[in-house]
Coordinates of C-alpha atoms and ligand atoms in Angstrom, one line a residue:
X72 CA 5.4 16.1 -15.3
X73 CA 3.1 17.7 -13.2
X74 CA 0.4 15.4 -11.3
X75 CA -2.4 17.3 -9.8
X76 CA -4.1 15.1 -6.5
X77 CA -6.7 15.3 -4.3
X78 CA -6.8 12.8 -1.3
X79 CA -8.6 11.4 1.8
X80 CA -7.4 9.4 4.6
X81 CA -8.4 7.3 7.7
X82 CA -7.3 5.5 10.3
X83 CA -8.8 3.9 13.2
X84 CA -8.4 1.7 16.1
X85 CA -11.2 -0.4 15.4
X86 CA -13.8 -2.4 18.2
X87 CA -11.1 -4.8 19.1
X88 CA -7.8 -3.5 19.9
X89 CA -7.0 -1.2 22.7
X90 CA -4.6 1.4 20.3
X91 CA -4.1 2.3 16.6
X92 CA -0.6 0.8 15.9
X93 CA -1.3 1.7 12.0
X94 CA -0.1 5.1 10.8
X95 CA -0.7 7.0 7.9
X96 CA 0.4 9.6 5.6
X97 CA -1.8 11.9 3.5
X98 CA 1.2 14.4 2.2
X99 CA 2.1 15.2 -1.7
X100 CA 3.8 14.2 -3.3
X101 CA 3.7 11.1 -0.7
X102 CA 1.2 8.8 0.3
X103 CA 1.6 5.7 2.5
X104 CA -0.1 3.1 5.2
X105 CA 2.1 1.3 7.8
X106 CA 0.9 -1.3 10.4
X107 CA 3.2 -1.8 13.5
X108 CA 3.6 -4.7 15.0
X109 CA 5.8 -5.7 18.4
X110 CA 3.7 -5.9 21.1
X111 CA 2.2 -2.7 23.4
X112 CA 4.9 -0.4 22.9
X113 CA 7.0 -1.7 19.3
X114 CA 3.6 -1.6 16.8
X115 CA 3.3 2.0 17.7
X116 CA 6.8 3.0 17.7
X117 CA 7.1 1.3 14.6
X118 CA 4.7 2.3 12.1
X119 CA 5.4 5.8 13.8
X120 CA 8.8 5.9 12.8
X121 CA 8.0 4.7 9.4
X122 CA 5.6 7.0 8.8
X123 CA 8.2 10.0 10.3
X124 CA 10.4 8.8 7.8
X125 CA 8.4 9.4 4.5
X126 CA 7.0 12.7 6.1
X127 CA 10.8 14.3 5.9
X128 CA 10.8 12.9 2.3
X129 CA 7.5 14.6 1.4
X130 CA 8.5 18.0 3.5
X131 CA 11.6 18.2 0.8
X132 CA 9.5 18.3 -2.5
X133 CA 9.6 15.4 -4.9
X134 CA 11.9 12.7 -4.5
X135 CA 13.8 10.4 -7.1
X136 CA 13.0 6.7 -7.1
X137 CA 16.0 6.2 -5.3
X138 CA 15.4 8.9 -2.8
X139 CA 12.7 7.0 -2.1
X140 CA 14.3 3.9 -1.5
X141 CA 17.4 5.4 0.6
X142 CA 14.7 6.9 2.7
X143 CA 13.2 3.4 3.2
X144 CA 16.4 2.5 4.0
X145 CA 17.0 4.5 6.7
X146 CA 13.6 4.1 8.0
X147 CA 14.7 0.2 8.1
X148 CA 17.7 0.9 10.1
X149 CA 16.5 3.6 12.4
X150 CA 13.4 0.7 13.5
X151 CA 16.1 -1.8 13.7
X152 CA 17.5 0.2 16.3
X153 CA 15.1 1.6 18.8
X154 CA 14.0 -1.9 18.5
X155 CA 17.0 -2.9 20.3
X156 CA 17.1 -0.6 23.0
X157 CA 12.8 0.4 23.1
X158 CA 11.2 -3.1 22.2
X159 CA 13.0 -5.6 20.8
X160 CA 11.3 -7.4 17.6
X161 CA 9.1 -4.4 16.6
X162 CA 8.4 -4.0 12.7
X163 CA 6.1 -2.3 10.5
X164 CA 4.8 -3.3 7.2
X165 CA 4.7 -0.2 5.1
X166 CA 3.0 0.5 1.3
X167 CA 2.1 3.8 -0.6
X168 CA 3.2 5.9 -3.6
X169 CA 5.7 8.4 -4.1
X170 CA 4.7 11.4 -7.2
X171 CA 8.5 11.8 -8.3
X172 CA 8.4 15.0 -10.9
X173 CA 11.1 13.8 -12.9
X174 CA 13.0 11.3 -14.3
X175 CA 11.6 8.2 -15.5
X176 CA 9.4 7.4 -12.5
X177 CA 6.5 9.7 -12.6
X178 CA 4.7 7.2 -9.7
X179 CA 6.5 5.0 -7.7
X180 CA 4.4 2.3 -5.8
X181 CA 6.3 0.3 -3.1
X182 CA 5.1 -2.2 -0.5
X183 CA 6.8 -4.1 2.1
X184 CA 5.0 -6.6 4.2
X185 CA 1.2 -7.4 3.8
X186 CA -0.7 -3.6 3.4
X187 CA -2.1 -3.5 0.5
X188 CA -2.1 -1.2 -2.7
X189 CA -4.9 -1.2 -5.1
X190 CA -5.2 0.9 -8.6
X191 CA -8.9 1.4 -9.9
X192 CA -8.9 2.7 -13.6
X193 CA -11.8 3.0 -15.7
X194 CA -13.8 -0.1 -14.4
X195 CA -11.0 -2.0 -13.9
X196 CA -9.9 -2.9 -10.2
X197 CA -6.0 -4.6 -9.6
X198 CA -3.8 -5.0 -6.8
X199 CA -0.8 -4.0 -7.5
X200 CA 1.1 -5.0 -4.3
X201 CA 1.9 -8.3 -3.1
X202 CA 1.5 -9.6 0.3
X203 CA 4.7 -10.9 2.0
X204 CA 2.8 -13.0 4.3
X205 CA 2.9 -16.9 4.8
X206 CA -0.4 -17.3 3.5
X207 CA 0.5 -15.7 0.2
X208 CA 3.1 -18.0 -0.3
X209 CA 1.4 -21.2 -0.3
X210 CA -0.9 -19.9 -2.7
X211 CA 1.9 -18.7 -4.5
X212 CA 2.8 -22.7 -4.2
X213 CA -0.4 -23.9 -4.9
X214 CA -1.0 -25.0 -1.5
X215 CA -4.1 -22.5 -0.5
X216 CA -6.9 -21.1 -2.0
X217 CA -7.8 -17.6 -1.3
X218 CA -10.6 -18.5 0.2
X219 CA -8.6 -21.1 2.7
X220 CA -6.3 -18.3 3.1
X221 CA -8.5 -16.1 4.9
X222 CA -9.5 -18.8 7.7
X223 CA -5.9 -20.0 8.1
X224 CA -4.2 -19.7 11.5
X225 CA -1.5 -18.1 10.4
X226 CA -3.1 -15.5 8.1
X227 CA -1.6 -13.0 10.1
X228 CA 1.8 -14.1 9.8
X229 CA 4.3 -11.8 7.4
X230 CA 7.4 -12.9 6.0
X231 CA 9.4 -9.4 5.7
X232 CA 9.0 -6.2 7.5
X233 CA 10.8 -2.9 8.1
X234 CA 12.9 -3.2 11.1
X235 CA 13.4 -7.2 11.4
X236 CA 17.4 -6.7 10.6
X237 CA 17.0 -8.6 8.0
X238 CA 18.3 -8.0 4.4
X239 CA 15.7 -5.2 3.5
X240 CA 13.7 -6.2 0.1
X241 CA 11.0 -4.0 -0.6
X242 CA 8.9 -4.5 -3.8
X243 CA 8.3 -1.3 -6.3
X244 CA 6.7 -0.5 -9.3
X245 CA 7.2 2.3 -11.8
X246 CA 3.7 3.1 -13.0
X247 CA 2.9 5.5 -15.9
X248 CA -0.2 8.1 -14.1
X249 CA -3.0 8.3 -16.0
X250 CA -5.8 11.1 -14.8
X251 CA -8.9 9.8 -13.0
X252 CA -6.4 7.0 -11.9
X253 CA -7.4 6.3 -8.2
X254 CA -5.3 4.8 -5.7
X255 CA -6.1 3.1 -2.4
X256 CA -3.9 2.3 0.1
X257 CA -5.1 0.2 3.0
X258 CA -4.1 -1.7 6.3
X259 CA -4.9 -5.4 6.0
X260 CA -7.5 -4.4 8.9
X261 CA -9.3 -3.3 5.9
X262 CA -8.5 -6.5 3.5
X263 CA -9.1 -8.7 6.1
X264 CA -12.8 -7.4 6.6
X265 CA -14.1 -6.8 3.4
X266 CA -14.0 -8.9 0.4
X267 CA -12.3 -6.6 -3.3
X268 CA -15.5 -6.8 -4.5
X269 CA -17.5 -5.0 -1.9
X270 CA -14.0 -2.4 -1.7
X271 CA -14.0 -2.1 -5.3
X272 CA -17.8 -1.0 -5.3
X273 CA -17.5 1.6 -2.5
X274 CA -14.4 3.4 -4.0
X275 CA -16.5 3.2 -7.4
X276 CA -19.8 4.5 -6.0
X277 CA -17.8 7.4 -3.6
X278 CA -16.1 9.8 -6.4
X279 CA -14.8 11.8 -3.4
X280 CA -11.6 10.7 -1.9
X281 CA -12.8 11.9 1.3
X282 CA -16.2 10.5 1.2
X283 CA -14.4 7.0 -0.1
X284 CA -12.3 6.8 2.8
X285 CA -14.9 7.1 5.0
X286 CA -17.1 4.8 3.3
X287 CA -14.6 2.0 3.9
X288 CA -13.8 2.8 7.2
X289 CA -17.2 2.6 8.1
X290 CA -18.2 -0.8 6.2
X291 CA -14.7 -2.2 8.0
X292 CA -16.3 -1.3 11.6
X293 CA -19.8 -2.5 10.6
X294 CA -18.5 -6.0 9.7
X295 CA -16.4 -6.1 12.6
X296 CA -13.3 -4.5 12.6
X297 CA -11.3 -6.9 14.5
X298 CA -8.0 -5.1 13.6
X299 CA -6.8 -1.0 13.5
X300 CA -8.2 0.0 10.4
X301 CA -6.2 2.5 7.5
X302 CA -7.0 3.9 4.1
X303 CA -5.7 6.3 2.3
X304 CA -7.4 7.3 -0.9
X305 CA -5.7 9.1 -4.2
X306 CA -7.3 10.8 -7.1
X307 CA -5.2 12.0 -9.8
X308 CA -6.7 14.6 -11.4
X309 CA -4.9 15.9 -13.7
X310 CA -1.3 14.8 -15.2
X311 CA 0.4 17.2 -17.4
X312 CA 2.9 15.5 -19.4
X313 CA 5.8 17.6 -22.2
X314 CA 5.7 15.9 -25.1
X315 CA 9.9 14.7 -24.8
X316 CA 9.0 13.7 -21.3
X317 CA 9.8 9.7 -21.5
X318 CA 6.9 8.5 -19.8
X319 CA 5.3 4.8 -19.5
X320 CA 7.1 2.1 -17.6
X321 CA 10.5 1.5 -16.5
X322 CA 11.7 -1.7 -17.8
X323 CA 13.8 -2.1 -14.8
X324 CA 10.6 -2.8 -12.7
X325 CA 9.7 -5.3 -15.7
X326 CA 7.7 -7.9 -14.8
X327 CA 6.0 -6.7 -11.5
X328 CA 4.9 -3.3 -13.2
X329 CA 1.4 -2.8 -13.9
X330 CA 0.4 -2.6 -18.0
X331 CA 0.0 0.7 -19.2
X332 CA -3.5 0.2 -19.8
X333 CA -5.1 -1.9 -17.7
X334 CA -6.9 -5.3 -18.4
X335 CA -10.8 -5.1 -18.9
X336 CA -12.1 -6.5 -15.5
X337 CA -12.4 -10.1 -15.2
X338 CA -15.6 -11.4 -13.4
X339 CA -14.4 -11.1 -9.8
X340 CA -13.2 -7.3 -10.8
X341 CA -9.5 -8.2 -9.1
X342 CA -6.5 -9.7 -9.9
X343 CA -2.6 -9.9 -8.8
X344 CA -0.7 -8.1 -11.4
X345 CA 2.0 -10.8 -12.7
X346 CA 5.3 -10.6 -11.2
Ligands
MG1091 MG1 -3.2 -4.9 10.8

């Protein structure tokens, strides 16, 4: 399968904070936002090393699925390690997709902490990703409403990371590409500023990945941008497809993946996707 793209990305520091410690990749057949975090030095080193990681993936052509997830894995380890010498406790949250041009993964969507991954088909607007973040989990327990979630003290607060030494459990999806599928990728310094509506409408109104990525960068620093700031856009624009090639979803990733075709839009335009 060959997938044809055209991308735009951003990042920014943002009116608050004195560096970036986001980083992003804009490189086919990869695509990914990572958010540092560990104090001055970690955040940076982090989400730098992360992003390092999946830029030696992209350099060597299209990866499997589980190329993919060994080079995760390393990234993981090699964190986990400067951390102990460089700046102990650093981490990075780190989401995107991987174009794999064969097998039964055609896209590959993984996530890890609380960046965010959003598909907009047709009208319809989803987030595919799930936040690992305290504040998801009580409203995962009923405990919090979204709108609670985004006042609460510990909204901030993620419960897995790359680098915390911890078992490593990242979250992927095998998603069947459709063309004119868009994909946005996004720090929560983006999530945490603007509501899915009002990101939904500026990705719909700005055809131009380039254009789109600047558009929500720019409504992120006029409402405040308390936070660094990253967003990476996707089109696809065209996917080429044999007719023996197995495509559609991979039952492994059954229930998280995304349904083929995606839901009309409900009235607030978003939704989790059901795990
Ligand atoms: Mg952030």
């Amino acid at each position: 399968m060959v997938i044809e793209v055209a991308w735009g990305a951003r990042t920014h520091t943002g009116h608050r904070r004195a560096e970036n410690q986001d980083a992003v990749l804009a490189q086919p057949p990869v695509f990914a936002v990572a958010d540092g975090m560990g104090g001055h030095a970690g955040g940076q080193l982090a989400s730098g090393l992360a992003i390092d990681g999946l830029r030696a993936l992209a350099d060597k052509g299209e990866p499997s699925r589980l190329d993919l997830l060994d080079a995760v894995r390393s990234i993981d380890r090699a964190i986990e390690a400067r951390g102990e010498t460089d700046a102990p406790g650093m981490g990075t949250t780190l989401t995107g997709i991987a174009l794999t041009g064969s097998g039964q993964d055609h896209l590959v969507v993984f996530n890890i902490g609380d960046s965010r991954s959003y598909l907009l088909r047709g009208s319809s607007f989803v987030q595919l990703t799930h936040d690992h973040s305290v504040v998801q989990e009580l409203i995962d327990q009923g405990e919090l409403s979204a709108e609670q979630a985004e006042h609460h003290p510990e909204r901030h607060v993620i419960t897995r990371s790359l680098g915390s030494g911890e078992h490593l459990d990242i979250d992927w999806w095998s998603i069947e590409p459709k063309p004119g599928d868009r994909y946005l990728l996004c720090s929560d310094g983006l999530t945490k500023e603007l509501h899915a509506s009002e990101i939904h409408h500026l990705l719909t109104y700005s055809p131009d990945p380039t254009s789109a990525a600047q558009a929500l960068l720019d409504a992120a620093l006029n409402a405040g941008a308390r936070d660094n700031v990253s967003v990476v856009v996707v089109n696809l624009l065209s996917v080429d497809s044999t007719p023996d090639d197995p495509s559609g979803l991979d039952d492994e990733t059954n229930p998280r993946a995304v349904a083929p075709t995606a839901p009309p839009p409900s009235d607030d335009a978003i939704r989790e996707m059901p795990r």
